[in-house]
mmCIF file of C-alpha atoms and ligand atoms in Angstrom:
data_model
loop_
_atom_site.group_PDB
_atom_site.id
_atom_site.type_symbol
_atom_site.label_atom_id
_atom_site.label_comp_id
_atom_site.label_asym_id
_atom_site.label_seq_id
_atom_site.Cartn_x
_atom_site.Cartn_y
_atom_site.Cartn_z
ATOM 1 C CA MET A 1 187.271 25.777 160.428
ATOM 2 C CA SER A 2 186.922 28.767 162.725
ATOM 3 C CA VAL A 3 185.319 31.970 161.576
ATOM 4 C CA LEU A 4 187.701 34.549 160.150
ATOM 5 C CA GLU A 5 187.118 37.598 162.338
ATOM 6 C CA ILE A 6 187.449 40.918 160.524
ATOM 7 C CA HIS A 7 187.854 44.388 162.032
ATOM 8 C CA GLN A 8 187.934 47.536 159.898
ATOM 9 C CA PHE A 9 188.894 51.033 161.069
ATOM 10 C CA PRO A 10 189.832 54.373 159.461
ATOM 11 C CA CYS A 11 193.446 55.436 158.818
ATOM 12 C CA LEU A 12 194.990 58.608 157.346
ATOM 13 C CA SER A 13 192.412 60.839 155.638
ATOM 14 C CA ASP A 14 190.418 58.252 153.666
ATOM 15 C CA ASN A 15 192.182 54.878 153.949
ATOM 16 C CA TYR A 16 190.849 51.828 155.751
ATOM 17 C CA GLY A 17 192.909 49.556 157.934
ATOM 18 C CA VAL A 18 191.680 45.981 158.297
ATOM 19 C CA LEU A 19 192.715 43.285 160.748
ATOM 20 C CA ILE A 20 191.811 39.646 160.181
ATOM 21 C CA HIS A 21 192.021 37.150 163.020
ATOM 22 C CA ASP A 22 192.175 33.374 163.184
ATOM 23 C CA ALA A 23 191.138 32.657 166.785
ATOM 24 C CA GLU A 24 191.983 28.952 166.641
ATOM 25 C CA GLN A 25 195.663 29.557 165.913
ATOM 26 C CA ASN A 26 195.728 33.049 167.462
ATOM 27 C CA LEU A 27 196.987 34.713 164.278
ATOM 28 C CA THR A 28 196.269 38.283 163.242
ATOM 29 C CA ALA A 29 197.078 39.912 159.916
ATOM 30 C CA SER A 30 196.892 43.531 158.930
ATOM 31 C CA ILE A 31 195.681 43.965 155.351
ATOM 32 C CA ASP A 32 198.142 46.643 154.235
ATOM 33 C CA THR A 33 199.623 49.107 156.737
ATOM 34 C CA PRO A 34 198.398 52.633 156.021
ATOM 35 C CA GLU A 35 199.158 54.036 159.485
ATOM 36 C CA VAL A 36 200.847 52.481 162.525
ATOM 37 C CA GLY A 37 198.959 54.326 165.298
ATOM 38 C CA PRO A 38 195.420 53.294 164.349
ATOM 39 C CA ILE A 39 196.591 49.734 163.600
ATOM 40 C CA GLU A 40 198.172 49.425 167.065
ATOM 41 C CA ARG A 41 195.068 50.874 168.722
ATOM 42 C CA ALA A 42 192.843 48.439 166.831
ATOM 43 C CA LEU A 43 195.073 45.527 167.880
ATOM 44 C CA SER A 44 194.927 46.490 171.543
ATOM 45 C CA GLU A 45 191.154 47.112 171.437
ATOM 46 C CA LYS A 46 190.637 43.614 170.078
ATOM 47 C CA GLY A 47 193.319 42.056 172.281
ATOM 48 C CA TRP A 48 195.025 40.640 169.206
ATOM 49 C CA THR A 49 198.767 40.329 168.531
ATOM 50 C CA LEU A 50 200.013 41.089 165.033
ATOM 51 C CA THR A 51 201.587 38.064 163.339
ATOM 52 C CA HIS A 52 201.222 38.911 159.621
ATOM 53 C CA ILE A 53 200.938 41.728 157.128
ATOM 54 C CA LEU A 54 199.286 41.002 153.778
ATOM 55 C CA ASN A 55 200.159 43.755 151.298
ATOM 56 C CA THR A 56 198.117 44.328 148.151
ATOM 57 C CA HIS A 57 200.502 46.732 146.389
ATOM 58 C CA HIS A 58 203.503 48.945 146.969
ATOM 59 C CA HIS A 59 201.969 52.414 147.418
ATOM 60 C CA GLY A 60 203.007 54.209 150.600
ATOM 61 C CA ASP A 61 199.471 54.493 151.945
ATOM 62 C CA HIS A 62 199.418 50.661 151.942
ATOM 63 C CA THR A 63 202.976 49.840 153.081
ATOM 64 C CA ASP A 64 204.257 52.749 155.187
ATOM 65 C CA GLY A 65 203.671 50.879 158.472
ATOM 66 C CA ASN A 66 205.420 47.668 157.380
ATOM 67 C CA VAL A 67 208.875 48.224 158.813
ATOM 68 C CA GLU A 68 207.853 49.691 162.174
ATOM 69 C CA LEU A 69 205.203 47.026 162.784
ATOM 70 C CA LYS A 70 207.632 44.260 161.841
ATOM 71 C CA ARG A 71 210.312 45.692 164.152
ATOM 72 C CA LYS A 72 207.842 45.823 167.053
ATOM 73 C CA THR A 73 206.134 42.456 166.513
ATOM 74 C CA GLY A 74 208.385 40.299 164.342
ATOM 75 C CA CYS A 75 205.409 39.710 162.040
ATOM 76 C CA THR A 76 205.714 37.995 158.667
ATOM 77 C CA ILE A 77 205.137 40.222 155.637
ATOM 78 C CA VAL A 78 203.478 38.727 152.560
ATOM 79 C CA GLY A 79 203.237 40.662 149.310
ATOM 80 C CA PRO A 80 203.122 40.559 145.525
ATOM 81 C CA ARG A 81 206.173 38.993 143.855
ATOM 82 C CA PRO A 82 206.211 41.325 140.812
ATOM 83 C CA GLU A 83 206.745 44.373 143.033
ATOM 84 C CA ALA A 84 208.538 42.680 145.953
ATOM 85 C CA SER A 85 211.463 45.100 145.662
ATOM 86 C CA LYS A 86 209.085 47.940 146.544
ATOM 87 C CA ILE A 87 207.404 46.229 149.536
ATOM 88 C CA PRO A 88 209.394 47.181 152.680
ATOM 89 C CA GLY A 89 210.347 44.182 154.842
ATOM 90 C CA ILE A 90 208.729 41.568 152.612
ATOM 91 C CA ASP A 91 209.340 37.945 153.720
ATOM 92 C CA ILE A 92 207.058 35.891 151.479
ATOM 93 C CA GLU A 93 206.367 36.651 147.827
ATOM 94 C CA VAL A 94 203.114 35.417 146.313
ATOM 95 C CA GLY A 95 201.799 35.413 142.765
ATOM 96 C CA ASP A 96 198.721 34.757 140.692
ATOM 97 C CA GLY A 97 196.958 31.471 141.370
ATOM 98 C CA GLU A 98 198.964 30.687 144.497
ATOM 99 C CA VAL A 99 197.344 30.021 147.836
ATOM 100 C CA TYR A 100 198.662 31.542 151.047
ATOM 101 C CA GLU A 101 197.551 29.642 154.127
ATOM 102 C CA PHE A 102 196.729 32.126 156.864
ATOM 103 C CA GLY A 103 196.239 29.710 159.753
ATOM 104 C CA GLY A 104 193.188 27.671 158.878
ATOM 105 C CA HIS A 105 192.110 30.093 156.175
ATOM 106 C CA ALA A 106 193.263 29.792 152.570
ATOM 107 C CA ALA A 107 193.839 33.032 150.667
ATOM 108 C CA GLN A 108 193.852 32.679 146.914
ATOM 109 C CA VAL A 109 196.112 35.248 145.323
ATOM 110 C CA ILE A 110 194.552 36.984 142.323
ATOM 111 C CA GLU A 111 196.812 39.188 140.230
ATOM 112 C CA THR A 112 194.949 42.437 139.448
ATOM 113 C CA PRO A 113 197.376 44.714 137.557
ATOM 114 C CA GLY A 114 196.326 48.190 136.494
ATOM 115 C CA HIS A 115 196.528 50.513 139.519
ATOM 116 C CA THR A 116 200.057 49.131 139.925
ATOM 117 C CA LEU A 117 201.622 46.437 137.748
ATOM 118 C CA GLY A 118 201.970 43.899 140.557
ATOM 119 C CA HIS A 119 198.754 44.588 142.466
ATOM 120 C CA ILE A 120 197.116 41.507 144.004
ATOM 121 C CA ALA A 121 193.862 40.674 145.764
ATOM 122 C CA TYR A 122 193.508 38.095 148.544
ATOM 123 C CA TYR A 123 190.402 35.954 148.116
ATOM 124 C CA PHE A 124 189.323 33.794 151.064
ATOM 125 C CA ALA A 125 186.851 31.541 149.249
ATOM 126 C CA GLN A 126 185.620 29.596 152.279
ATOM 127 C CA ASP A 127 185.125 32.826 154.207
ATOM 128 C CA GLU A 128 183.460 34.494 151.189
ATOM 129 C CA VAL A 129 185.583 37.630 151.462
ATOM 130 C CA VAL A 130 188.065 39.355 149.176
ATOM 131 C CA PHE A 131 190.547 42.116 149.989
ATOM 132 C CA VAL A 132 191.018 44.113 146.807
ATOM 133 C CA GLY A 133 193.253 47.029 147.868
ATOM 134 C CA ASP A 134 192.968 49.814 145.293
ATOM 135 C CA THR A 135 191.664 47.733 142.373
ATOM 136 C CA LEU A 136 187.929 47.889 143.090
ATOM 137 C CA PHE A 137 186.155 50.435 145.283
ATOM 138 C CA ALA A 138 182.560 50.808 146.378
ATOM 139 C CA LEU A 139 181.056 52.311 143.196
ATOM 140 C CA GLY A 140 184.546 52.880 141.811
ATOM 141 C CA CYS A 141 187.817 51.399 140.694
ATOM 142 C CA GLY A 142 191.424 52.381 141.219
ATOM 143 C CA ARG A 143 193.170 54.925 139.082
ATOM 144 C CA VAL A 144 195.248 53.236 136.396
ATOM 145 C CA PHE A 145 198.723 54.497 137.352
ATOM 146 C CA GLU A 146 201.074 51.811 136.035
ATOM 147 C CA GLY A 147 199.106 49.496 133.785
ATOM 148 C CA THR A 148 196.742 49.992 130.871
ATOM 149 C CA TYR A 149 192.967 50.366 130.862
ATOM 150 C CA GLU A 150 192.866 46.971 129.182
ATOM 151 C CA GLN A 151 194.803 45.381 132.053
ATOM 152 C CA MET A 152 192.513 47.025 134.582
ATOM 153 C CA TRP A 153 189.446 45.727 132.761
ATOM 154 C CA ASP A 154 190.916 42.195 132.776
ATOM 155 C CA SER A 155 191.593 42.540 136.482
ATOM 156 C CA LEU A 156 188.086 43.733 137.252
ATOM 157 C CA GLN A 157 186.636 40.862 135.233
ATOM 158 C CA LYS A 158 188.513 38.403 137.456
ATOM 159 C CA LEU A 159 186.844 39.956 140.504
ATOM 160 C CA MET A 160 183.445 40.056 138.745
ATOM 161 C CA ALA A 161 183.716 36.291 138.266
ATOM 162 C CA LEU A 162 183.822 35.607 142.019
ATOM 163 C CA PRO A 163 180.581 34.497 143.701
ATOM 164 C CA PRO A 164 178.230 37.510 143.993
ATOM 165 C CA GLU A 165 177.745 36.977 147.734
ATOM 166 C CA THR A 166 181.452 37.718 148.293
ATOM 167 C CA THR A 167 182.122 40.555 150.743
ATOM 168 C CA VAL A 168 184.540 43.120 149.311
ATOM 169 C CA TYR A 169 186.969 45.121 151.456
ATOM 170 C CA CYS A 170 188.776 47.947 149.649
ATOM 171 C CA GLY A 171 191.481 50.413 150.617
ATOM 172 C CA HIS A 172 189.616 53.715 150.678
ATOM 173 C CA GLU A 173 186.391 55.505 151.565
ATOM 174 C CA TYR A 174 185.794 57.222 148.216
ATOM 175 C CA THR A 175 182.177 56.152 147.910
ATOM 176 C CA GLN A 176 180.370 59.498 148.105
ATOM 177 C CA ALA A 177 182.414 61.026 145.273
ATOM 178 C CA ASN A 178 182.130 57.772 143.336
ATOM 179 C CA ALA A 179 178.342 57.835 143.690
ATOM 180 C CA ASN A 180 178.127 61.362 142.297
ATOM 181 C CA PHE A 181 180.187 60.268 139.300
ATOM 182 C CA ALA A 182 178.303 56.984 138.849
ATOM 183 C CA LEU A 183 175.027 58.895 138.520
ATOM 184 C CA THR A 184 176.440 60.751 135.491
ATOM 185 C CA ILE A 185 177.154 57.410 133.776
ATOM 186 C CA GLU A 186 173.930 55.566 134.548
ATOM 187 C CA PRO A 187 171.336 58.068 135.773
ATOM 188 C CA ASP A 188 168.388 55.723 135.154
ATOM 189 C CA ASN A 189 169.726 52.821 137.227
ATOM 190 C CA ALA A 190 167.171 52.626 140.063
ATOM 191 C CA ASP A 191 169.462 50.485 142.231
ATOM 192 C CA LEU A 192 172.205 53.085 141.843
ATOM 193 C CA VAL A 193 169.874 55.979 142.662
ATOM 194 C CA ALA A 194 168.715 54.175 145.819
ATOM 195 C CA ARG A 195 172.268 53.295 146.799
ATOM 196 C CA ALA A 196 173.464 56.865 146.289
ATOM 197 C CA SER A 197 170.892 58.150 148.754
ATOM 198 C CA ASP A 198 171.771 55.392 151.232
ATOM 199 C CA ILE A 199 175.438 56.391 150.912
ATOM 200 C CA ALA A 200 174.646 60.056 151.507
ATOM 201 C CA ASP A 201 172.748 59.072 154.686
ATOM 202 C CA LYS A 202 175.579 56.869 155.927
ATOM 203 C CA ARG A 203 178.240 59.495 155.295
ATOM 204 C CA SER A 204 176.189 62.234 156.936
ATOM 205 C CA ARG A 205 176.201 60.047 160.062
ATOM 206 C CA GLY A 206 179.957 59.428 159.670
ATOM 207 C CA GLU A 207 179.414 55.722 158.965
ATOM 208 C CA PRO A 208 181.589 53.664 156.604
ATOM 209 C CA THR A 209 180.207 52.450 153.266
ATOM 210 C CA VAL A 210 182.837 49.695 153.146
ATOM 211 C CA PRO A 211 182.745 46.709 153.048
ATOM 212 C CA THR A 212 180.448 46.146 150.120
ATOM 213 C CA THR A 213 179.373 43.014 148.280
ATOM 214 C CA LEU A 214 180.163 41.945 144.763
ATOM 215 C CA GLU A 215 176.448 41.550 144.083
ATOM 216 C CA LEU A 216 175.788 45.200 144.952
ATOM 217 C CA GLU A 217 178.767 46.371 142.880
ATOM 218 C CA LEU A 218 177.647 44.349 139.875
ATOM 219 C CA ARG A 219 174.264 46.089 140.015
ATOM 220 C CA THR A 220 175.509 49.641 140.604
ATOM 221 C CA ASN A 221 179.245 50.201 139.973
ATOM 222 C CA PRO A 222 179.668 51.861 136.542
ATOM 223 C CA PHE A 223 183.175 50.388 136.154
ATOM 224 C CA LEU A 224 181.669 46.878 136.222
ATOM 225 C CA ARG A 225 178.703 47.737 134.008
ATOM 226 C CA ALA A 226 180.169 48.083 130.515
ATOM 227 C CA ALA A 227 177.595 45.487 129.399
ATOM 228 C CA SER A 228 174.650 47.538 130.699
ATOM 229 C CA PRO A 229 172.438 48.931 127.916
ATOM 230 C CA GLY A 230 171.885 52.056 130.045
ATOM 231 C CA VAL A 231 175.613 52.752 130.299
ATOM 232 C CA GLN A 232 176.191 52.032 126.597
ATOM 233 C CA LYS A 233 173.324 54.343 125.675
ATOM 234 C CA GLU A 234 174.560 57.166 127.894
ATOM 235 C CA LEU A 235 178.057 56.884 126.353
ATOM 236 C CA ARG A 236 176.710 56.289 122.826
ATOM 237 C CA MET A 237 178.846 53.141 122.687
ATOM 238 C CA ASP A 238 176.359 50.349 122.050
ATOM 239 C CA GLN A 239 178.530 48.984 119.227
ATOM 240 C CA ALA A 240 181.785 49.093 121.195
ATOM 241 C CA MET A 241 183.763 46.299 122.844
ATOM 242 C CA LEU A 242 183.148 46.111 126.588
ATOM 243 C CA GLY A 243 186.791 46.935 127.307
ATOM 244 C CA GLU A 244 186.398 50.171 125.341
ATOM 245 C CA VAL A 245 183.250 51.061 127.260
ATOM 246 C CA PHE A 246 185.117 50.510 130.529
ATOM 247 C CA ALA A 247 188.016 52.645 129.267
ATOM 248 C CA GLU A 248 185.658 55.502 128.431
ATOM 249 C CA VAL A 249 184.119 55.358 131.917
ATOM 250 C CA ARG A 250 187.603 55.369 133.463
ATOM 251 C CA ARG A 251 188.706 58.307 131.248
ATOM 252 C CA ARG A 252 185.654 60.329 132.232
ATOM 253 C CA LYS A 253 186.386 59.712 135.917
ATOM 254 C CA ASP A 254 190.033 60.698 135.403
ATOM 255 C CA ASN A 255 188.847 63.995 133.903
ATOM 256 C CA ALA A 256 185.921 64.561 136.281
HETATM 257 ZN ZN1 ZN B 301 197.311 52.664 145.743
HETATM 258 FE FE1 FE B 302 195.615 53.645 148.246
#
């Protein structure tokens, strides 16, 4: 199996575009299509030709480039079955537990409803990488627009169960704001305090904080830390169900 090459670049104001490349079969997929111009520039920089689009969910900042890129390249568009009617140009619908073979690389489809009802993540187990769209962010999680907090918690738990060494690519650079919020939820978490200062350094140099790893998120992301005594103490919820603790963290972020 060849290495899955991955190239990330900024799009719009705070989105990330990501290209993945299978050199053996000369295939290239764009994970979502936030903005055509930067995607085309990234393709030409790498000398790659677009053959696929893998959409995580229907929001415009993840699908707006679909139709133009398909018209120009004839690429195949893969997206979540439950919201296929909202994914422009979709060719192949995938659902929970299915595997999409991207060249020599198998992508397991994980349904992660909450941000949208049909949101999916693409998990490349052999490559130890997951593309989570707007479900999980570095130190954050997506706003719950269509689903319930309970659904979002279930979705996050599916991601938390992946191997900790998994590299996580998400849709946005929200990390600095997320870090400020995270410190209000778990101020005594030394790993979080250290990470927050690392993030401030990176952002002051204009560097990305994405991708991240699941291991780092499990140690520092307040949305994954409902079981942490420090979080429960701060929220005065040490008797609550973990899903309720998560919901309270999400509510506080919504109102922050
Ligand atoms: Zn979104
Ligand atoms: Fe988004």
